[in-house]
């Protein structure tokens, strides 16, 4: 009979969840155990534990009883959900950090935490900093991003790939994995033949003098025109490709010069946005492509198809083109060689590809082919296509500039800076901040709002790029959240405290959790770990944005109801509630961690 994976709980966990691990995760374990004990014959009973919908009734709730009763009924056994709930409650192991379990309605089990867990967890947070959830094992993870293409336009899609890839890398690094950020730069392929041939014609002394290719776009268009119109040029272009692929130094030099033009442009954008990824371009895999083609051929996996050699990964999808009819390789070939390198040489156990959703089929076929070829064992390697939707303009059409071209990214970032600057002026910040502080705030705001607008949407969906929307100071925007953080920081400043003094105080003073709003805030703070765990499952970074927004909403409620610093009629400070300042500090610390994972800079003044 199918047994559930062991729900064994260690002695230490009985006392409280392992440091940093989520309360939700611990409760799930407890109820899983209770279900196993109560109904050993039910193998598919769902363990449903959630945050309580209404904090009046408890902090978390378990809703398994209803479904278990249904399962029993299906087996012809008499039962009612309340009875099931009763039985579960009696089988849940005793644990000190849950104050009470109550059955309500048709069979909900309301779980009320003991506030002591909040005291312990928050004082630890304040003294040691935000801790990541524990992981079973440190994994090597390849995150493939932003992977733009040389000579072709780098478009907003690559901006998304960069923003999303940077953030997921930060998250996985924070929880302790070995993350290889890899820029699968499109620096190889037949288009380089025509680019090189064109270069030789217009800058014949390129071997000795660096050619002034200012605009690679224009250069690309010119050579493409000649390629399409002039058969002699076309023939020469092909010869160049062959020379390049055999690594002839003269052609390699020309290729490097061309790549450098794009590379420099890309790097400027990435640097502005704090995006880092190590270049392993497609060219890196040339000899590995040759090897993998042989391997696939030997394994009898290639099929002849009108002169091409194809490989079927899935019968319900198109096949991979492994060798073109002219003998050349393709994007598919390069990904087969790449996946082999990542699994067998880089020892990756988890592969994440960050690209637009349009490539979904490509990655499905890639996974299937890699499994079929014995390159990847799906039991040992996890593969995710972290797909994202297209960026739309405010007219709901694919995002383009007025002239109709894909948006020039540098110009877009400049516009963001300009708009953020106006926003700060509008709020009179230029009167209060030093020019240096203002510049810092302006950059944090501009790049922060672009990133946040991207990350706060479910990545699968398309989203509308609108500076007006992202710079709104209400709602789930970076502007609102960054302001909130500076406001929280200023509370401590007002009371004459710094992070350091509060950290010291946290060792001896408990955070105050008696007021309902204090406890509500604490509970959200304790759910940070849960949120990270959820993201590692579905790679939805928007959960972190939703969490951040919820945290600041709950903070506002706390702040409106609970005085942190009391002043007399003359404005002199009368009372400082240190226990509450500690709650402010804990909130700021967690918010900062969230921003850091999202790749957004914070500022102390704004
Ligand atoms: N260069 C590709 C593009 O711009 C993305 C590459 C993604 N990575 C990969 N291993 N296929 O669409």
PDB file of N, CA and C in Angstrom, residues 322-379:
ATOM      1  N   UNK A 322      18.187  19.139 -35.398  1.00  0.00           N
ATOM      2  CA  UNK A 322      19.531  19.000 -34.825  1.00  0.00           C
ATOM      3  C   UNK A 322      20.603  19.383 -35.850  1.00  0.00           C
ATOM      4  N   UNK A 323      20.394  18.979 -37.102  1.00  0.00           N
ATOM      5  CA  UNK A 323      21.314  19.399 -38.167  1.00  0.00           C
ATOM      6  C   UNK A 323      20.486  19.895 -39.355  1.00  0.00           C
ATOM      7  N   UNK A 324      20.804  21.106 -39.823  1.00  0.00           N
ATOM      8  CA  UNK A 324      20.072  21.656 -40.973  1.00  0.00           C
ATOM      9  C   UNK A 324      20.522  20.965 -42.263  1.00  0.00           C
ATOM     10  N   UNK A 325      19.781  21.207 -43.338  1.00  0.00           N
ATOM     11  CA  UNK A 325      20.131  20.516 -44.586  1.00  0.00           C
ATOM     12  C   UNK A 325      21.499  20.967 -45.115  1.00  0.00           C
ATOM     13  N   UNK A 326      21.922  22.179 -44.736  1.00  0.00           N
ATOM     14  CA  UNK A 326      23.264  22.613 -45.172  1.00  0.00           C
ATOM     15  C   UNK A 326      24.351  22.162 -44.194  1.00  0.00           C
ATOM     16  N   UNK A 327      23.966  21.334 -43.249  1.00  0.00           N
ATOM     17  CA  UNK A 327      24.956  20.815 -42.300  1.00  0.00           C
ATOM     18  C   UNK A 327      25.127  21.663 -41.045  1.00  0.00           C
ATOM     19  N   UNK A 328      24.499  22.849 -41.026  1.00  0.00           N
ATOM     20  CA  UNK A 328      24.660  23.751 -39.881  1.00  0.00           C
ATOM     21  C   UNK A 328      23.846  23.323 -38.666  1.00  0.00           C
ATOM     22  N   UNK A 329      24.201  23.919 -37.556  1.00  0.00           N
ATOM     23  CA  UNK A 329      23.486  23.635 -36.311  1.00  0.00           C
ATOM     24  C   UNK A 329      22.446  24.714 -36.041  1.00  0.00           C
ATOM     25  N   UNK A 330      21.574  24.462 -35.090  1.00  0.00           N
ATOM     26  CA  UNK A 330      20.503  25.418 -34.782  1.00  0.00           C
ATOM     27  C   UNK A 330      20.459  25.740 -33.285  1.00  0.00           C
ATOM     28  N   UNK A 331      19.510  26.586 -32.944  1.00  0.00           N
ATOM     29  CA  UNK A 331      19.205  26.912 -31.542  1.00  0.00           C
ATOM     30  C   UNK A 331      18.945  25.614 -30.756  1.00  0.00           C
ATOM     31  N   UNK A 332      18.266  24.671 -31.406  1.00  0.00           N
ATOM     32  CA  UNK A 332      17.949  23.389 -30.769  1.00  0.00           C
ATOM     33  C   UNK A 332      19.222  22.608 -30.452  1.00  0.00           C
ATOM     34  N   UNK A 333      20.122  22.547 -31.445  1.00  0.00           N
ATOM     35  CA  UNK A 333      21.380  21.819 -31.249  1.00  0.00           C
ATOM     36  C   UNK A 333      22.135  22.434 -30.072  1.00  0.00           C
ATOM     37  N   UNK A 334      22.167  23.758 -30.070  1.00  0.00           N
ATOM     38  CA  UNK A 334      22.951  24.434 -29.045  1.00  0.00           C
ATOM     39  C   UNK A 334      22.343  24.170 -27.661  1.00  0.00           C
ATOM     40  N   UNK A 335      21.033  24.092 -27.581  1.00  0.00           N
ATOM     41  CA  UNK A 335      20.445  23.805 -26.261  1.00  0.00           C
ATOM     42  C   UNK A 335      20.659  22.353 -25.825  1.00  0.00           C
ATOM     43  N   UNK A 336      20.769  21.449 -26.772  1.00  0.00           N
ATOM     44  CA  UNK A 336      21.069  20.056 -26.396  1.00  0.00           C
ATOM     45  C   UNK A 336      22.487  19.968 -25.826  1.00  0.00           C
ATOM     46  N   UNK A 337      23.420  20.632 -26.474  1.00  0.00           N
ATOM     47  CA  UNK A 337      24.798  20.623 -25.976  1.00  0.00           C
ATOM     48  C   UNK A 337      24.873  21.336 -24.623  1.00  0.00           C
ATOM     49  N   UNK A 338      24.107  22.416 -24.519  1.00  0.00           N
ATOM     50  CA  UNK A 338      24.134  23.213 -23.294  1.00  0.00           C
ATOM     51  C   UNK A 338      23.577  22.441 -22.096  1.00  0.00           C
ATOM     52  N   UNK A 339      22.475  21.751 -22.324  1.00  0.00           N
ATOM     53  CA  UNK A 339      21.860  21.048 -21.183  1.00  0.00           C
ATOM     54  C   UNK A 339      22.789  19.928 -20.714  1.00  0.00           C
ATOM     55  N   UNK A 340      23.479  19.334 -21.660  1.00  0.00           N
ATOM     56  CA  UNK A 340      24.418  18.269 -21.278  1.00  0.00           C
ATOM     57  C   UNK A 340      25.560  18.857 -20.444  1.00  0.00           C
ATOM     58  N   UNK A 341      26.078  19.979 -20.900  1.00  0.00           N
ATOM     59  CA  UNK A 341      27.161  20.643 -20.176  1.00  0.00           C
ATOM     60  C   UNK A 341      26.715  21.012 -18.751  1.00  0.00           C
ATOM     61  N   UNK A 342      25.523  21.578 -18.668  1.00  0.00           N
ATOM     62  CA  UNK A 342      25.048  22.025 -17.349  1.00  0.00           C
ATOM     63  C   UNK A 342      24.865  20.860 -16.378  1.00  0.00           C
ATOM     64  N   UNK A 343      24.329  19.761 -16.856  1.00  0.00           N
ATOM     65  CA  UNK A 343      24.073  18.636 -15.954  1.00  0.00           C
ATOM     66  C   UNK A 343      25.354  17.847 -15.673  1.00  0.00           C
ATOM     67  N   UNK A 344      26.113  17.588 -16.721  1.00  0.00           N
ATOM     68  CA  UNK A 344      27.250  16.686 -16.534  1.00  0.00           C
ATOM     69  C   UNK A 344      28.546  17.381 -16.152  1.00  0.00           C
ATOM     70  N   UNK A 345      28.752  18.599 -16.607  1.00  0.00           N
ATOM     71  CA  UNK A 345      30.006  19.266 -16.247  1.00  0.00           C
ATOM     72  C   UNK A 345      29.819  20.267 -15.106  1.00  0.00           C
ATOM     73  N   UNK A 346      28.740  21.021 -15.167  1.00  0.00           N
ATOM     74  CA  UNK A 346      28.518  21.990 -14.086  1.00  0.00           C
ATOM     75  C   UNK A 346      27.797  21.351 -12.908  1.00  0.00           C
ATOM     76  N   UNK A 347      27.348  20.123 -13.089  1.00  0.00           N
ATOM     77  CA  UNK A 347      26.716  19.347 -12.014  1.00  0.00           C
ATOM     78  C   UNK A 347      25.452  20.013 -11.474  1.00  0.00           C
ATOM     79  N   UNK A 348      24.706  20.612 -12.363  1.00  0.00           N
ATOM     80  CA  UNK A 348      23.476  21.264 -11.914  1.00  0.00           C
ATOM     81  C   UNK A 348      22.396  20.228 -11.629  1.00  0.00           C
ATOM     82  N   UNK A 349      21.639  20.485 -10.572  1.00  0.00           N
ATOM     83  CA  UNK A 349      20.521  19.608 -10.240  1.00  0.00           C
ATOM     84  C   UNK A 349      19.196  20.302 -10.502  1.00  0.00           C
ATOM     85  N   UNK A 350      19.304  21.567 -10.862  1.00  0.00           N
ATOM     86  CA  UNK A 350      18.081  22.329 -11.122  1.00  0.00           C
ATOM     87  C   UNK A 350      18.428  23.316 -12.237  1.00  0.00           C
ATOM     88  N   UNK A 351      17.638  23.298 -13.294  1.00  0.00           N
ATOM     89  CA  UNK A 351      17.869  24.201 -14.424  1.00  0.00           C
ATOM     90  C   UNK A 351      16.687  25.146 -14.553  1.00  0.00           C
ATOM     91  N   UNK A 352      16.972  26.424 -14.581  1.00  0.00           N
ATOM     92  CA  UNK A 352      15.908  27.406 -14.746  1.00  0.00           C
ATOM     93  C   UNK A 352      16.214  28.249 -15.976  1.00  0.00           C
ATOM     94  N   UNK A 353      15.291  28.286 -16.919  1.00  0.00           N
ATOM     95  CA  UNK A 353      15.451  29.081 -18.129  1.00  0.00           C
ATOM     96  C   UNK A 353      14.473  30.239 -18.061  1.00  0.00           C
ATOM     97  N   UNK A 354      14.983  31.451 -18.109  1.00  0.00           N
ATOM     98  CA  UNK A 354      14.100  32.616 -18.041  1.00  0.00           C
ATOM     99  C   UNK A 354      13.943  33.209 -19.443  1.00  0.00           C
ATOM    100  N   UNK A 355      12.839  32.933 -20.090  1.00  0.00           N
ATOM    101  CA  UNK A 355      12.577  33.544 -21.403  1.00  0.00           C
ATOM    102  C   UNK A 355      11.082  33.806 -21.555  1.00  0.00           C
ATOM    103  N   UNK A 356      10.740  34.461 -22.651  1.00  0.00           N
ATOM    104  CA  UNK A 356       9.336  34.734 -22.933  1.00  0.00           C
ATOM    105  C   UNK A 356       8.552  33.439 -23.142  1.00  0.00           C
ATOM    106  N   UNK A 357       7.262  33.526 -22.869  1.00  0.00           N
ATOM    107  CA  UNK A 357       6.398  32.342 -22.927  1.00  0.00           C
ATOM    108  C   UNK A 357       6.319  31.753 -24.335  1.00  0.00           C
ATOM    109  N   UNK A 358       6.650  32.547 -25.337  1.00  0.00           N
ATOM    110  CA  UNK A 358       6.644  32.064 -26.710  1.00  0.00           C
ATOM    111  C   UNK A 358       7.561  30.865 -26.929  1.00  0.00           C
ATOM    112  N   UNK A 359       8.507  30.666 -26.027  1.00  0.00           N
ATOM    113  CA  UNK A 359       9.446  29.558 -26.197  1.00  0.00           C
ATOM    114  C   UNK A 359       9.044  28.313 -25.399  1.00  0.00           C
ATOM    115  N   UNK A 360       7.821  28.296 -24.911  1.00  0.00           N
ATOM    116  CA  UNK A 360       7.377  27.181 -24.062  1.00  0.00           C
ATOM    117  C   UNK A 360       7.570  25.830 -24.754  1.00  0.00           C
ATOM    118  N   UNK A 361       7.137  25.745 -26.005  1.00  0.00           N
ATOM    119  CA  UNK A 361       7.265  24.475 -26.726  1.00  0.00           C
ATOM    120  C   UNK A 361       8.726  24.061 -26.834  1.00  0.00           C
ATOM    121  N   UNK A 362       9.566  25.026 -27.157  1.00  0.00           N
ATOM    122  CA  UNK A 362      10.995  24.726 -27.287  1.00  0.00           C
ATOM    123  C   UNK A 362      11.520  24.024 -26.026  1.00  0.00           C
ATOM    124  N   UNK A 363      11.156  24.546 -24.861  1.00  0.00           N
ATOM    125  CA  UNK A 363      11.696  23.964 -23.634  1.00  0.00           C
ATOM    126  C   UNK A 363      11.027  22.633 -23.268  1.00  0.00           C
ATOM    127  N   UNK A 364       9.784  22.477 -23.655  1.00  0.00           N
ATOM    128  CA  UNK A 364       9.140  21.170 -23.452  1.00  0.00           C
ATOM    129  C   UNK A 364       9.848  20.107 -24.281  1.00  0.00           C
ATOM    130  N   UNK A 365      10.125  20.465 -25.527  1.00  0.00           N
ATOM    131  CA  UNK A 365      10.788  19.506 -26.406  1.00  0.00           C
ATOM    132  C   UNK A 365      12.222  19.256 -25.921  1.00  0.00           C
ATOM    133  N   UNK A 366      12.878  20.308 -25.487  1.00  0.00           N
ATOM    134  CA  UNK A 366      14.240  20.161 -24.970  1.00  0.00           C
ATOM    135  C   UNK A 366      14.279  19.165 -23.816  1.00  0.00           C
ATOM    136  N   UNK A 367      13.362  19.346 -22.875  1.00  0.00           N
ATOM    137  CA  UNK A 367      13.344  18.456 -21.712  1.00  0.00           C
ATOM    138  C   UNK A 367      13.111  17.006 -22.162  1.00  0.00           C
ATOM    139  N   UNK A 368      12.134  16.841 -23.038  1.00  0.00           N
ATOM    140  CA  UNK A 368      11.815  15.487 -23.506  1.00  0.00           C
ATOM    141  C   UNK A 368      13.001  14.862 -24.243  1.00  0.00           C
ATOM    142  N   UNK A 369      13.655  15.646 -25.099  1.00  0.00           N
ATOM    143  CA  UNK A 369      14.803  15.118 -25.846  1.00  0.00           C
ATOM    144  C   UNK A 369      15.946  14.755 -24.900  1.00  0.00           C
ATOM    145  N   UNK A 370      16.181  15.616 -23.910  1.00  0.00           N
ATOM    146  CA  UNK A 370      17.287  15.371 -22.978  1.00  0.00           C
ATOM    147  C   UNK A 370      17.028  14.095 -22.176  1.00  0.00           C
ATOM    148  N   UNK A 371      15.778  13.867 -21.837  1.00  0.00           N
ATOM    149  CA  UNK A 371      15.438  12.648 -21.091  1.00  0.00           C
ATOM    150  C   UNK A 371      15.613  11.430 -22.001  1.00  0.00           C
ATOM    151  N   UNK A 372      15.090  11.562 -23.202  1.00  0.00           N
ATOM    152  CA  UNK A 372      15.148  10.458 -24.161  1.00  0.00           C
ATOM    153  C   UNK A 372      16.601  10.066 -24.462  1.00  0.00           C
ATOM    154  N   UNK A 373      17.460  11.070 -24.540  1.00  0.00           N
ATOM    155  CA  UNK A 373      18.857  10.804 -24.884  1.00  0.00           C
ATOM    156  C   UNK A 373      19.666  10.341 -23.669  1.00  0.00           C
ATOM    157  N   UNK A 374      19.011  10.258 -22.525  1.00  0.00           N
ATOM    158  CA  UNK A 374      19.726   9.837 -21.326  1.00  0.00           C
ATOM    159  C   UNK A 374      20.658  10.904 -20.776  1.00  0.00           C
ATOM    160  N   UNK A 375      20.462  12.143 -21.224  1.00  0.00           N
ATOM    161  CA  UNK A 375      21.289  13.244 -20.734  1.00  0.00           C
ATOM    162  C   UNK A 375      20.770  13.711 -19.378  1.00  0.00           C
ATOM    163  N   UNK A 376      19.454  13.659 -19.235  1.00  0.00           N
ATOM    164  CA  UNK A 376      18.840  14.157 -18.007  1.00  0.00           C
ATOM    165  C   UNK A 376      17.944  13.085 -17.386  1.00  0.00           C
ATOM    166  N   UNK A 377      18.136  12.883 -16.082  1.00  0.00           N
ATOM    167  CA  UNK A 377      17.268  11.977 -15.342  1.00  0.00           C
ATOM    168  C   UNK A 377      16.273  12.834 -14.561  1.00  0.00           C
ATOM    169  N   UNK A 378      15.005  12.792 -14.936  1.00  0.00           N
ATOM    170  CA  UNK A 378      14.038  13.697 -14.300  1.00  0.00           C
ATOM    171  C   UNK A 378      13.861  13.441 -12.798  1.00  0.00           C
ATOM    172  N   UNK A 379      14.332  12.292 -12.332  1.00  0.00           N
ATOM    173  CA  UNK A 379      14.259  12.030 -10.894  1.00  0.00           C
ATOM    174  C   UNK A 379      15.331  12.828 -10.164  1.00  0.00           C
TER     175      UNK A 379
END
